[in-house]
Coordinates of C-alpha atoms in Angstrom, one line a residue:
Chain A
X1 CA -14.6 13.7 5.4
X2 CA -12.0 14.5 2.6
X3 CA -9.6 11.0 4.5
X4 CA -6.3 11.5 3.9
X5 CA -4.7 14.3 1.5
X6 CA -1.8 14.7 -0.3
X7 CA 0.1 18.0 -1.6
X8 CA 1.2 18.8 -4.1
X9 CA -0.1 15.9 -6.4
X10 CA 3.1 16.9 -8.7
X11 CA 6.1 18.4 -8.7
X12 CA 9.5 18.2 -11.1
X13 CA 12.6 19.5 -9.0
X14 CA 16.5 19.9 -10.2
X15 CA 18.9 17.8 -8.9
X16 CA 20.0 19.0 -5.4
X17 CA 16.7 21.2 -4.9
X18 CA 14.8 21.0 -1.4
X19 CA 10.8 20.0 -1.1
X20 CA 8.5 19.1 1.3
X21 CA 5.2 16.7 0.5
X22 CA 2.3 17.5 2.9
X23 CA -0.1 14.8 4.1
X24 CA -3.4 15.3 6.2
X25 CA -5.9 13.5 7.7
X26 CA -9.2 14.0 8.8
X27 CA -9.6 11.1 10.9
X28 CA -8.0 11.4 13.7
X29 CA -5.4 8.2 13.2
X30 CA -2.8 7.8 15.5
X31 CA -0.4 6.4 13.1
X32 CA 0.5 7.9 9.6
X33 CA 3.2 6.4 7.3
X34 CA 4.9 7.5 4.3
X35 CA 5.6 4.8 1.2
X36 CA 7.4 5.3 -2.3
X37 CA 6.3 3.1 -5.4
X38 CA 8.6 1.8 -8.3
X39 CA 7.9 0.1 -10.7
X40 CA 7.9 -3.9 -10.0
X41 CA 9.2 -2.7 -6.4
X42 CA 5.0 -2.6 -4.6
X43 CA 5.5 0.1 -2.0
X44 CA 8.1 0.5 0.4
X45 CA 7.8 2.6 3.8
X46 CA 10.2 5.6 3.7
X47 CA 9.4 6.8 7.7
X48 CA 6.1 6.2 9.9
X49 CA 4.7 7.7 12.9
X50 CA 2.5 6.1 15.6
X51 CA 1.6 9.4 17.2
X52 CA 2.1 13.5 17.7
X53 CA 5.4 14.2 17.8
X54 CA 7.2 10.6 17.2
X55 CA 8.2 9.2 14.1
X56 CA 10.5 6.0 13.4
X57 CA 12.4 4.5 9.7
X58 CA 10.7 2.8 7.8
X59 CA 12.2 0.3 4.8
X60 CA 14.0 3.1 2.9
X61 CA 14.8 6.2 5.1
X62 CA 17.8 7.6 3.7
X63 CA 17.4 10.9 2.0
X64 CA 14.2 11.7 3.7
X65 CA 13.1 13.2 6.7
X66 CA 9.4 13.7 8.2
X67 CA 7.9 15.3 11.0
X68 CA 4.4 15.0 13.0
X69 CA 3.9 18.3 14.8
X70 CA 0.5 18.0 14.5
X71 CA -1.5 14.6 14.9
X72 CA -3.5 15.2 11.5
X73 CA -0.4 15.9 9.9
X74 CA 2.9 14.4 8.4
X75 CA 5.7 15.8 6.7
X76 CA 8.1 14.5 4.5
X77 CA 11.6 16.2 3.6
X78 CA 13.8 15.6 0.9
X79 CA 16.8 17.6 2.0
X80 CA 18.7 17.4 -1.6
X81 CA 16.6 15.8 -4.2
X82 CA 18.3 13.0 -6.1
X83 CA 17.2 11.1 -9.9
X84 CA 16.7 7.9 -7.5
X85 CA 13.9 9.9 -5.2
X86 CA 12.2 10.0 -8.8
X87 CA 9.1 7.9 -7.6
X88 CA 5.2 8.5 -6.6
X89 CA 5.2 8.8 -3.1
X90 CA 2.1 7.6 -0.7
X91 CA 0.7 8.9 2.5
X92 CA -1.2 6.1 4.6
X93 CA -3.1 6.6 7.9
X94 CA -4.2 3.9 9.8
X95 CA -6.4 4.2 13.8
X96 CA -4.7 1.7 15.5
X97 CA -1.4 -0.9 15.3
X98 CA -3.7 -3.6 16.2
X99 CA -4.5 -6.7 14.8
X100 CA -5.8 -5.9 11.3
X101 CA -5.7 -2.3 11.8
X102 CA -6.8 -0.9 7.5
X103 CA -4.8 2.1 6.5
X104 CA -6.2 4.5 4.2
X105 CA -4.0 6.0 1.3
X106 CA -3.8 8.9 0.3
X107 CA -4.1 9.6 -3.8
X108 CA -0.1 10.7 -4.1
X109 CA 2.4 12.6 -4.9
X110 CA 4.0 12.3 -8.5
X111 CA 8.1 13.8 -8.2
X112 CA 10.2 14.0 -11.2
X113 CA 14.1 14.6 -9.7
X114 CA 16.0 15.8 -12.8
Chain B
X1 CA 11.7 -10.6 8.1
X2 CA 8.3 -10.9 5.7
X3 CA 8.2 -11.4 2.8
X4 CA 5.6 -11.3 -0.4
X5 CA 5.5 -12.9 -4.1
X6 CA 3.4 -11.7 -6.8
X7 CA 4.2 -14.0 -9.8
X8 CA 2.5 -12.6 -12.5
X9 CA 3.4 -8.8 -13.3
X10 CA 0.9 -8.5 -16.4
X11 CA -2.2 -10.6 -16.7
X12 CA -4.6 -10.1 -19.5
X13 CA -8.1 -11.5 -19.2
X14 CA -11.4 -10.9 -21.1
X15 CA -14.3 -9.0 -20.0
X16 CA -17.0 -11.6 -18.3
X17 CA -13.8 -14.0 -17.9
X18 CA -13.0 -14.9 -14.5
X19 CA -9.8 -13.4 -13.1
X20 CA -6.9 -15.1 -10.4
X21 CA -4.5 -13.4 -8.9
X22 CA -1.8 -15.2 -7.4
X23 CA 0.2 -14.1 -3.8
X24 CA 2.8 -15.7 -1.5
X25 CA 4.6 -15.1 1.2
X26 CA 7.3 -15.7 3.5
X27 CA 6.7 -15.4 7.2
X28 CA 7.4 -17.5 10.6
X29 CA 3.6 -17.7 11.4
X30 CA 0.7 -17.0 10.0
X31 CA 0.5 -13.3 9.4
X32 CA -2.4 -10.9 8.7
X33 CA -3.2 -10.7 4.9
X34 CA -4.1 -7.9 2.5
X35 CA -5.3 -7.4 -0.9
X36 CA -5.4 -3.6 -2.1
X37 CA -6.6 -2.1 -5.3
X38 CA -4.7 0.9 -7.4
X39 CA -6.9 1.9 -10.3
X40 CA -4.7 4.2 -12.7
X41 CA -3.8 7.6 -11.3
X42 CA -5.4 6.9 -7.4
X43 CA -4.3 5.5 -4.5
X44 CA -4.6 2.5 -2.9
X45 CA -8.1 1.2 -2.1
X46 CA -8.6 -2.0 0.8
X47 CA -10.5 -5.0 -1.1
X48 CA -9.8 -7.4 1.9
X49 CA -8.6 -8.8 4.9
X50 CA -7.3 -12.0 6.9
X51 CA -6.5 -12.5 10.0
X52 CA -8.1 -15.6 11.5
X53 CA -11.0 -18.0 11.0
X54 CA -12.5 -19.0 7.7
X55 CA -10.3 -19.5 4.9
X56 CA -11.8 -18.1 2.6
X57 CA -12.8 -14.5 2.7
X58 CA -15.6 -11.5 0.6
X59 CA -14.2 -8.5 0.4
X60 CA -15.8 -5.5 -2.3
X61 CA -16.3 -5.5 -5.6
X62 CA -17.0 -9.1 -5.8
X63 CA -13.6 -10.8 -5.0
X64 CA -12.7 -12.8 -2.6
X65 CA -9.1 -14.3 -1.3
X66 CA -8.3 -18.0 -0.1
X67 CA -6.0 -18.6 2.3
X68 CA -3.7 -21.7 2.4
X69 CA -1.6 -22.0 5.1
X70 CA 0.3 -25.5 3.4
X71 CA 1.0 -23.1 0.4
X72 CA 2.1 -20.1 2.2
X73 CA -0.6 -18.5 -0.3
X74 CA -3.2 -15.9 -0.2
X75 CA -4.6 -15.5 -3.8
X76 CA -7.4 -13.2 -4.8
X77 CA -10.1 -14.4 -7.1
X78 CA -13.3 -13.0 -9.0
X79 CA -15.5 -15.1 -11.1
X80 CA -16.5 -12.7 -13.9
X81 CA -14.4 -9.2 -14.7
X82 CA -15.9 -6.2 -15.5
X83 CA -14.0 -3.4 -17.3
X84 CA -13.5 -1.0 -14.5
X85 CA -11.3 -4.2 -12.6
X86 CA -8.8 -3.0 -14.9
X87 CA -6.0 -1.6 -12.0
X88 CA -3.2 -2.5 -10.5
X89 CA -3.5 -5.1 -7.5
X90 CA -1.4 -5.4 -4.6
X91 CA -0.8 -8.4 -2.2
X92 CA 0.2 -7.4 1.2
X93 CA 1.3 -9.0 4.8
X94 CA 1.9 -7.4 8.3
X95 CA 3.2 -9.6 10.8
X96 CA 1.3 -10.2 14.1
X97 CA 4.2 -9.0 16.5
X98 CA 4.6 -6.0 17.7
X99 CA 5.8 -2.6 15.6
X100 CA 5.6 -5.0 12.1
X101 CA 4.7 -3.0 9.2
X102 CA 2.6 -4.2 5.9
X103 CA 5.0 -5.5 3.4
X104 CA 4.0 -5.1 -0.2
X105 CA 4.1 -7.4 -3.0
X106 CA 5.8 -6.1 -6.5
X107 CA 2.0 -5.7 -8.0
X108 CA -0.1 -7.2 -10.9
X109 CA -1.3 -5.4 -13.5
X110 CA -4.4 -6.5 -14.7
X111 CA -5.8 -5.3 -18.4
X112 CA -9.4 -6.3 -19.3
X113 CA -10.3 -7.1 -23.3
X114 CA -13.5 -6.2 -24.0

């Protein structure tokens, strides 16, 4: 099982350019969940999804969107990239929102907004 | 709303030394407790869990985490460091109620002298 996946693993975009970061999964979560991480800030959730087809706000939703069209799957959209969406962003799956449900990360996605 | 304190940002310790790392958090109850590994460059790797029972709880690697409800505190231990423990170390919480997310700590880097 390759877990979760992230593309690309870099990118560097002008200000006001369009992207979309890929995550997949190989096993067969439910919920998927998409985090940024600054410096001295930990991780923050952007936007989550606790199955096919339904996602939900995280934290720090502005500027982004995501979609789940496919359970092993989850999108996210920057629209217009901004210097602030500068960050490395990180793709978590986890089977269950149970009790003490362990989400696995993804290695991330390092974007450079100019 | 959750919340979690890592104190220390840097923390230098020598190889064979032994290594704390401290947490806290802010919650109305007891929530479930996390401590996750970043080694440089990868994601996010699960070293342990609480959710109930013994205080005091093993997770890989050799650490383990003690949990003190009086001190609203959670921190991660391990007696003697070996060089690869050199990462970055995250402190998280997830409330028990329904739809709570993990909330991440700011993180702690830890370097390792030889």
């Amino acid at each position: 099982n390759a877990g979760v996946t992230q593309t690309p693993k870099f990118r560097v975009l002008k200000t006001g350019q369009s992207m979309t970061l890929l995550c997949a999964q190989d096993m067969n979560h439910e919920y998927m969940y998409w985090y940024r991480q600054d410096p001295g800030m930990g991780l923050r959730l952007i936007h989550y999804s606790v199955g096919e087809g339904t996602t939900a706000k995280g934290e720090v939703p502005d500027g982004y969107n995501v979609s789940r069209l496919k359970k092993q799957n989850f999108l996210l959209g920057l629209e217009s990239a901004a210097p602030s969406q500068t960050s490395v962003y990180f793709c978590a799956s986890s089977g269950e929102d149970r009790e003490v449900e362990t989400q696995y990360f993804g290695p991330g996605t390092r974007l450079l907004v100019l | 709303a959750q919340s979690v304190t890592q104190p220390d940002i840097h923390i230098t310790v020598s190889e064979g030394a032994s290594l704390e790392l401290r947490c806290n958090y802010s919650y109305g109850a007891t929530p479930y407790l996390f401590w996750y590994v970043q080694s440089p460059g990868q994601g996010l790797q699960l070293l342990l869990k609480y959710f109930s029972g013994d205080t005091l709880v093993q997770g890989i690697k050799g650490f383990e985490a003690e949990f003190k409800r009086s001190q609203s505190s959670f921190n991660l231990r391990k007696p003697s460091v070996h060089w690869s423990d050199a990462a970055e170390y995250f402190c998280a919480v997830k409330g028990w109620a329904a739809g709570n997310k993990l909330t991440f700590g700011g993180g702690t880097r830890v370097l390792v002298k030889p």
